[in-house]
Amino acid sequence: KTLAAAGFRKGKEGGKHGFEVLLWDAKTGDPKGPLTGLPLAPFALAFSPDGKTLAVAAGSGGEVTENDGKTTGELRLYRLTP
Protein backbone atom coordinates (compact mmCIF):
# COMPACT_ATOMS: atom_id res chain seq x y z
CA LYS A 1 0.00 0.00 0.00
CA THR A 2 3.03 2.24 -0.01
CA LEU A 3 4.00 1.61 -3.62
CA ALA A 4 2.85 3.56 -6.63
CA ALA A 5 3.33 2.45 -10.22
CA ALA A 6 3.39 5.33 -12.60
CA GLY A 7 4.58 4.14 -15.92
CA PHE A 8 6.96 2.12 -17.97
CA ARG A 9 9.93 2.63 -20.25
CA LYS A 10 12.04 0.75 -22.71
CA GLY A 11 14.99 -0.76 -20.92
CA LYS A 12 17.76 -3.30 -21.21
CA GLU A 13 17.92 -6.64 -19.49
CA GLY A 14 20.80 -8.95 -20.18
CA GLY A 15 21.62 -7.06 -23.36
CA LYS A 16 18.10 -7.48 -24.73
CA HIS A 17 15.69 -4.61 -25.19
CA GLY A 18 12.43 -4.86 -23.33
CA PHE A 19 10.12 -2.84 -21.12
CA GLU A 20 10.33 -2.00 -17.44
CA VAL A 21 7.58 -1.08 -14.99
CA LEU A 22 8.66 1.83 -12.80
CA LEU A 23 7.72 1.84 -9.11
CA TRP A 24 8.06 4.48 -6.40
CA ASP A 25 7.42 4.58 -2.68
CA ALA A 26 4.18 6.57 -2.40
CA LYS A 27 5.21 8.15 0.92
CA THR A 28 8.80 9.17 0.15
CA GLY A 29 8.93 9.30 -3.64
CA ASP A 30 11.99 7.03 -3.62
CA PRO A 31 12.32 4.67 -6.61
CA LYS A 32 11.55 0.99 -5.91
CA GLY A 33 12.33 -1.13 -8.91
CA PRO A 34 12.16 -1.31 -11.84
CA LEU A 35 10.42 -4.58 -12.69
CA THR A 36 12.10 -5.86 -15.84
CA GLY A 37 11.75 -8.51 -18.49
CA LEU A 38 8.61 -7.53 -20.37
CA PRO A 39 9.07 -8.07 -24.12
CA LEU A 40 5.87 -6.13 -24.92
CA ALA A 41 4.64 -2.72 -23.75
CA PRO A 42 2.60 -2.81 -20.52
CA PHE A 43 -0.90 -1.35 -20.77
CA ALA A 44 -2.50 -2.22 -17.43
CA LEU A 45 -1.32 -2.55 -13.83
CA ALA A 46 -3.22 -3.78 -10.76
CA PHE A 47 -2.12 -4.27 -7.16
CA SER A 48 -3.58 -7.09 -5.08
CA PRO A 49 -5.73 -5.94 -2.14
CA ASP A 50 -2.90 -6.69 0.32
CA GLY A 51 -0.40 -4.75 -1.82
CA LYS A 52 2.02 -7.68 -2.05
CA THR A 53 1.49 -8.61 -5.70
CA LEU A 54 1.42 -6.52 -8.87
CA ALA A 55 -0.25 -7.84 -12.03
CA VAL A 56 1.07 -6.39 -15.28
CA ALA A 57 -0.69 -6.91 -18.62
CA ALA A 58 1.45 -6.35 -21.69
CA GLY A 59 0.72 -6.75 -25.37
CA SER A 60 0.13 -5.17 -28.70
CA GLY A 61 -3.16 -3.40 -29.22
CA GLY A 62 -3.92 -3.08 -25.51
CA GLU A 63 -5.20 -6.60 -24.97
CA VAL A 64 -3.96 -10.07 -24.13
CA THR A 65 -5.65 -12.56 -26.42
CA GLU A 66 -5.04 -15.79 -28.25
CA ASN A 67 -5.63 -15.48 -31.97
CA ASP A 68 -5.28 -18.54 -34.20
CA GLY A 69 -3.14 -20.22 -31.56
CA LYS A 70 -0.82 -17.22 -31.20
CA THR A 71 -0.80 -15.17 -28.01
CA THR A 72 -0.60 -11.42 -28.61
CA GLY A 73 0.30 -10.50 -25.05
CA GLU A 74 0.99 -11.74 -21.57
CA LEU A 75 0.03 -11.29 -17.95
CA ARG A 76 2.81 -11.34 -15.35
CA LEU A 77 2.55 -11.39 -11.59
CA TYR A 78 5.31 -9.81 -9.51
CA ARG A 79 5.66 -10.56 -5.81
CA LEU A 80 6.61 -7.30 -4.10
CA THR A 81 8.81 -7.08 -1.02
CA PRO A 82 8.58 -4.29 1.56
mmCIF file of C-alpha atoms in Angstrom:
data_model
loop_
_atom_site.group_PDB
_atom_site.id
_atom_site.type_symbol
_atom_site.label_atom_id
_atom_site.label_comp_id
_atom_site.label_asym_id
_atom_site.label_seq_id
_atom_site.Cartn_x
_atom_site.Cartn_y
_atom_site.Cartn_z
ATOM 1 C CA LYS A 1 0.000 0.000 0.000
ATOM 2 C CA THR A 2 3.034 2.238 -0.007
ATOM 3 C CA LEU A 3 4.004 1.608 -3.620
ATOM 4 C CA ALA A 4 2.850 3.558 -6.626
ATOM 5 C CA ALA A 5 3.326 2.451 -10.215
ATOM 6 C CA ALA A 6 3.392 5.331 -12.604
ATOM 7 C CA GLY A 7 4.577 4.138 -15.922
ATOM 8 C CA PHE A 8 6.960 2.122 -17.974
ATOM 9 C CA ARG A 9 9.929 2.628 -20.246
ATOM 10 C CA LYS A 10 12.042 0.747 -22.712
ATOM 11 C CA GLY A 11 14.988 -0.757 -20.918
ATOM 12 C CA LYS A 12 17.755 -3.300 -21.215
ATOM 13 C CA GLU A 13 17.919 -6.636 -19.486
ATOM 14 C CA GLY A 14 20.797 -8.947 -20.181
ATOM 15 C CA GLY A 15 21.624 -7.055 -23.362
ATOM 16 C CA LYS A 16 18.096 -7.484 -24.730
ATOM 17 C CA HIS A 17 15.695 -4.612 -25.195
ATOM 18 C CA GLY A 18 12.432 -4.857 -23.328
ATOM 19 C CA PHE A 19 10.122 -2.842 -21.124
ATOM 20 C CA GLU A 20 10.332 -1.996 -17.436
ATOM 21 C CA VAL A 21 7.582 -1.077 -14.989
ATOM 22 C CA LEU A 22 8.661 1.830 -12.799
ATOM 23 C CA LEU A 23 7.717 1.836 -9.112
ATOM 24 C CA TRP A 24 8.056 4.484 -6.401
ATOM 25 C CA ASP A 25 7.421 4.582 -2.679
ATOM 26 C CA ALA A 26 4.182 6.570 -2.395
ATOM 27 C CA LYS A 27 5.214 8.146 0.919
ATOM 28 C CA THR A 28 8.801 9.173 0.153
ATOM 29 C CA GLY A 29 8.925 9.303 -3.638
ATOM 30 C CA ASP A 30 11.989 7.032 -3.623
ATOM 31 C CA PRO A 31 12.319 4.669 -6.611
ATOM 32 C CA LYS A 32 11.546 0.989 -5.908
ATOM 33 C CA GLY A 33 12.329 -1.126 -8.911
ATOM 34 C CA PRO A 34 12.161 -1.310 -11.840
ATOM 35 C CA LEU A 35 10.422 -4.575 -12.686
ATOM 36 C CA THR A 36 12.102 -5.856 -15.839
ATOM 37 C CA GLY A 37 11.752 -8.511 -18.487
ATOM 38 C CA LEU A 38 8.606 -7.532 -20.373
ATOM 39 C CA PRO A 39 9.066 -8.074 -24.124
ATOM 40 C CA LEU A 40 5.867 -6.129 -24.919
ATOM 41 C CA ALA A 41 4.638 -2.725 -23.754
ATOM 42 C CA PRO A 42 2.599 -2.811 -20.521
ATOM 43 C CA PHE A 43 -0.898 -1.351 -20.772
ATOM 44 C CA ALA A 44 -2.500 -2.216 -17.426
ATOM 45 C CA LEU A 45 -1.323 -2.552 -13.826
ATOM 46 C CA ALA A 46 -3.215 -3.785 -10.762
ATOM 47 C CA PHE A 47 -2.115 -4.270 -7.156
ATOM 48 C CA SER A 48 -3.580 -7.093 -5.082
ATOM 49 C CA PRO A 49 -5.735 -5.939 -2.137
ATOM 50 C CA ASP A 50 -2.901 -6.688 0.318
ATOM 51 C CA GLY A 51 -0.398 -4.754 -1.819
ATOM 52 C CA LYS A 52 2.019 -7.684 -2.048
ATOM 53 C CA THR A 53 1.488 -8.605 -5.701
ATOM 54 C CA LEU A 54 1.420 -6.522 -8.868
ATOM 55 C CA ALA A 55 -0.248 -7.843 -12.027
ATOM 56 C CA VAL A 56 1.074 -6.390 -15.278
ATOM 57 C CA ALA A 57 -0.687 -6.911 -18.616
ATOM 58 C CA ALA A 58 1.451 -6.351 -21.694
ATOM 59 C CA GLY A 59 0.721 -6.753 -25.366
ATOM 60 C CA SER A 60 0.128 -5.174 -28.696
ATOM 61 C CA GLY A 61 -3.159 -3.401 -29.224
ATOM 62 C CA GLY A 62 -3.924 -3.076 -25.509
ATOM 63 C CA GLU A 63 -5.199 -6.598 -24.975
ATOM 64 C CA VAL A 64 -3.963 -10.070 -24.132
ATOM 65 C CA THR A 65 -5.650 -12.563 -26.420
ATOM 66 C CA GLU A 66 -5.043 -15.795 -28.245
ATOM 67 C CA ASN A 67 -5.635 -15.477 -31.968
ATOM 68 C CA ASP A 68 -5.280 -18.543 -34.203
ATOM 69 C CA GLY A 69 -3.143 -20.216 -31.556
ATOM 70 C CA LYS A 70 -0.817 -17.221 -31.196
ATOM 71 C CA THR A 71 -0.797 -15.175 -28.009
ATOM 72 C CA THR A 72 -0.597 -11.424 -28.610
ATOM 73 C CA GLY A 73 0.303 -10.503 -25.054
ATOM 74 C CA GLU A 74 0.988 -11.740 -21.567
ATOM 75 C CA LEU A 75 0.030 -11.288 -17.946
ATOM 76 C CA ARG A 76 2.814 -11.337 -15.352
ATOM 77 C CA LEU A 77 2.551 -11.388 -11.586
ATOM 78 C CA TYR A 78 5.311 -9.807 -9.511
ATOM 79 C CA ARG A 79 5.664 -10.565 -5.812
ATOM 80 C CA LEU A 80 6.607 -7.300 -4.103
ATOM 81 C CA THR A 81 8.807 -7.078 -1.018
ATOM 82 C CA PRO A 82 8.578 -4.291 1.557
#
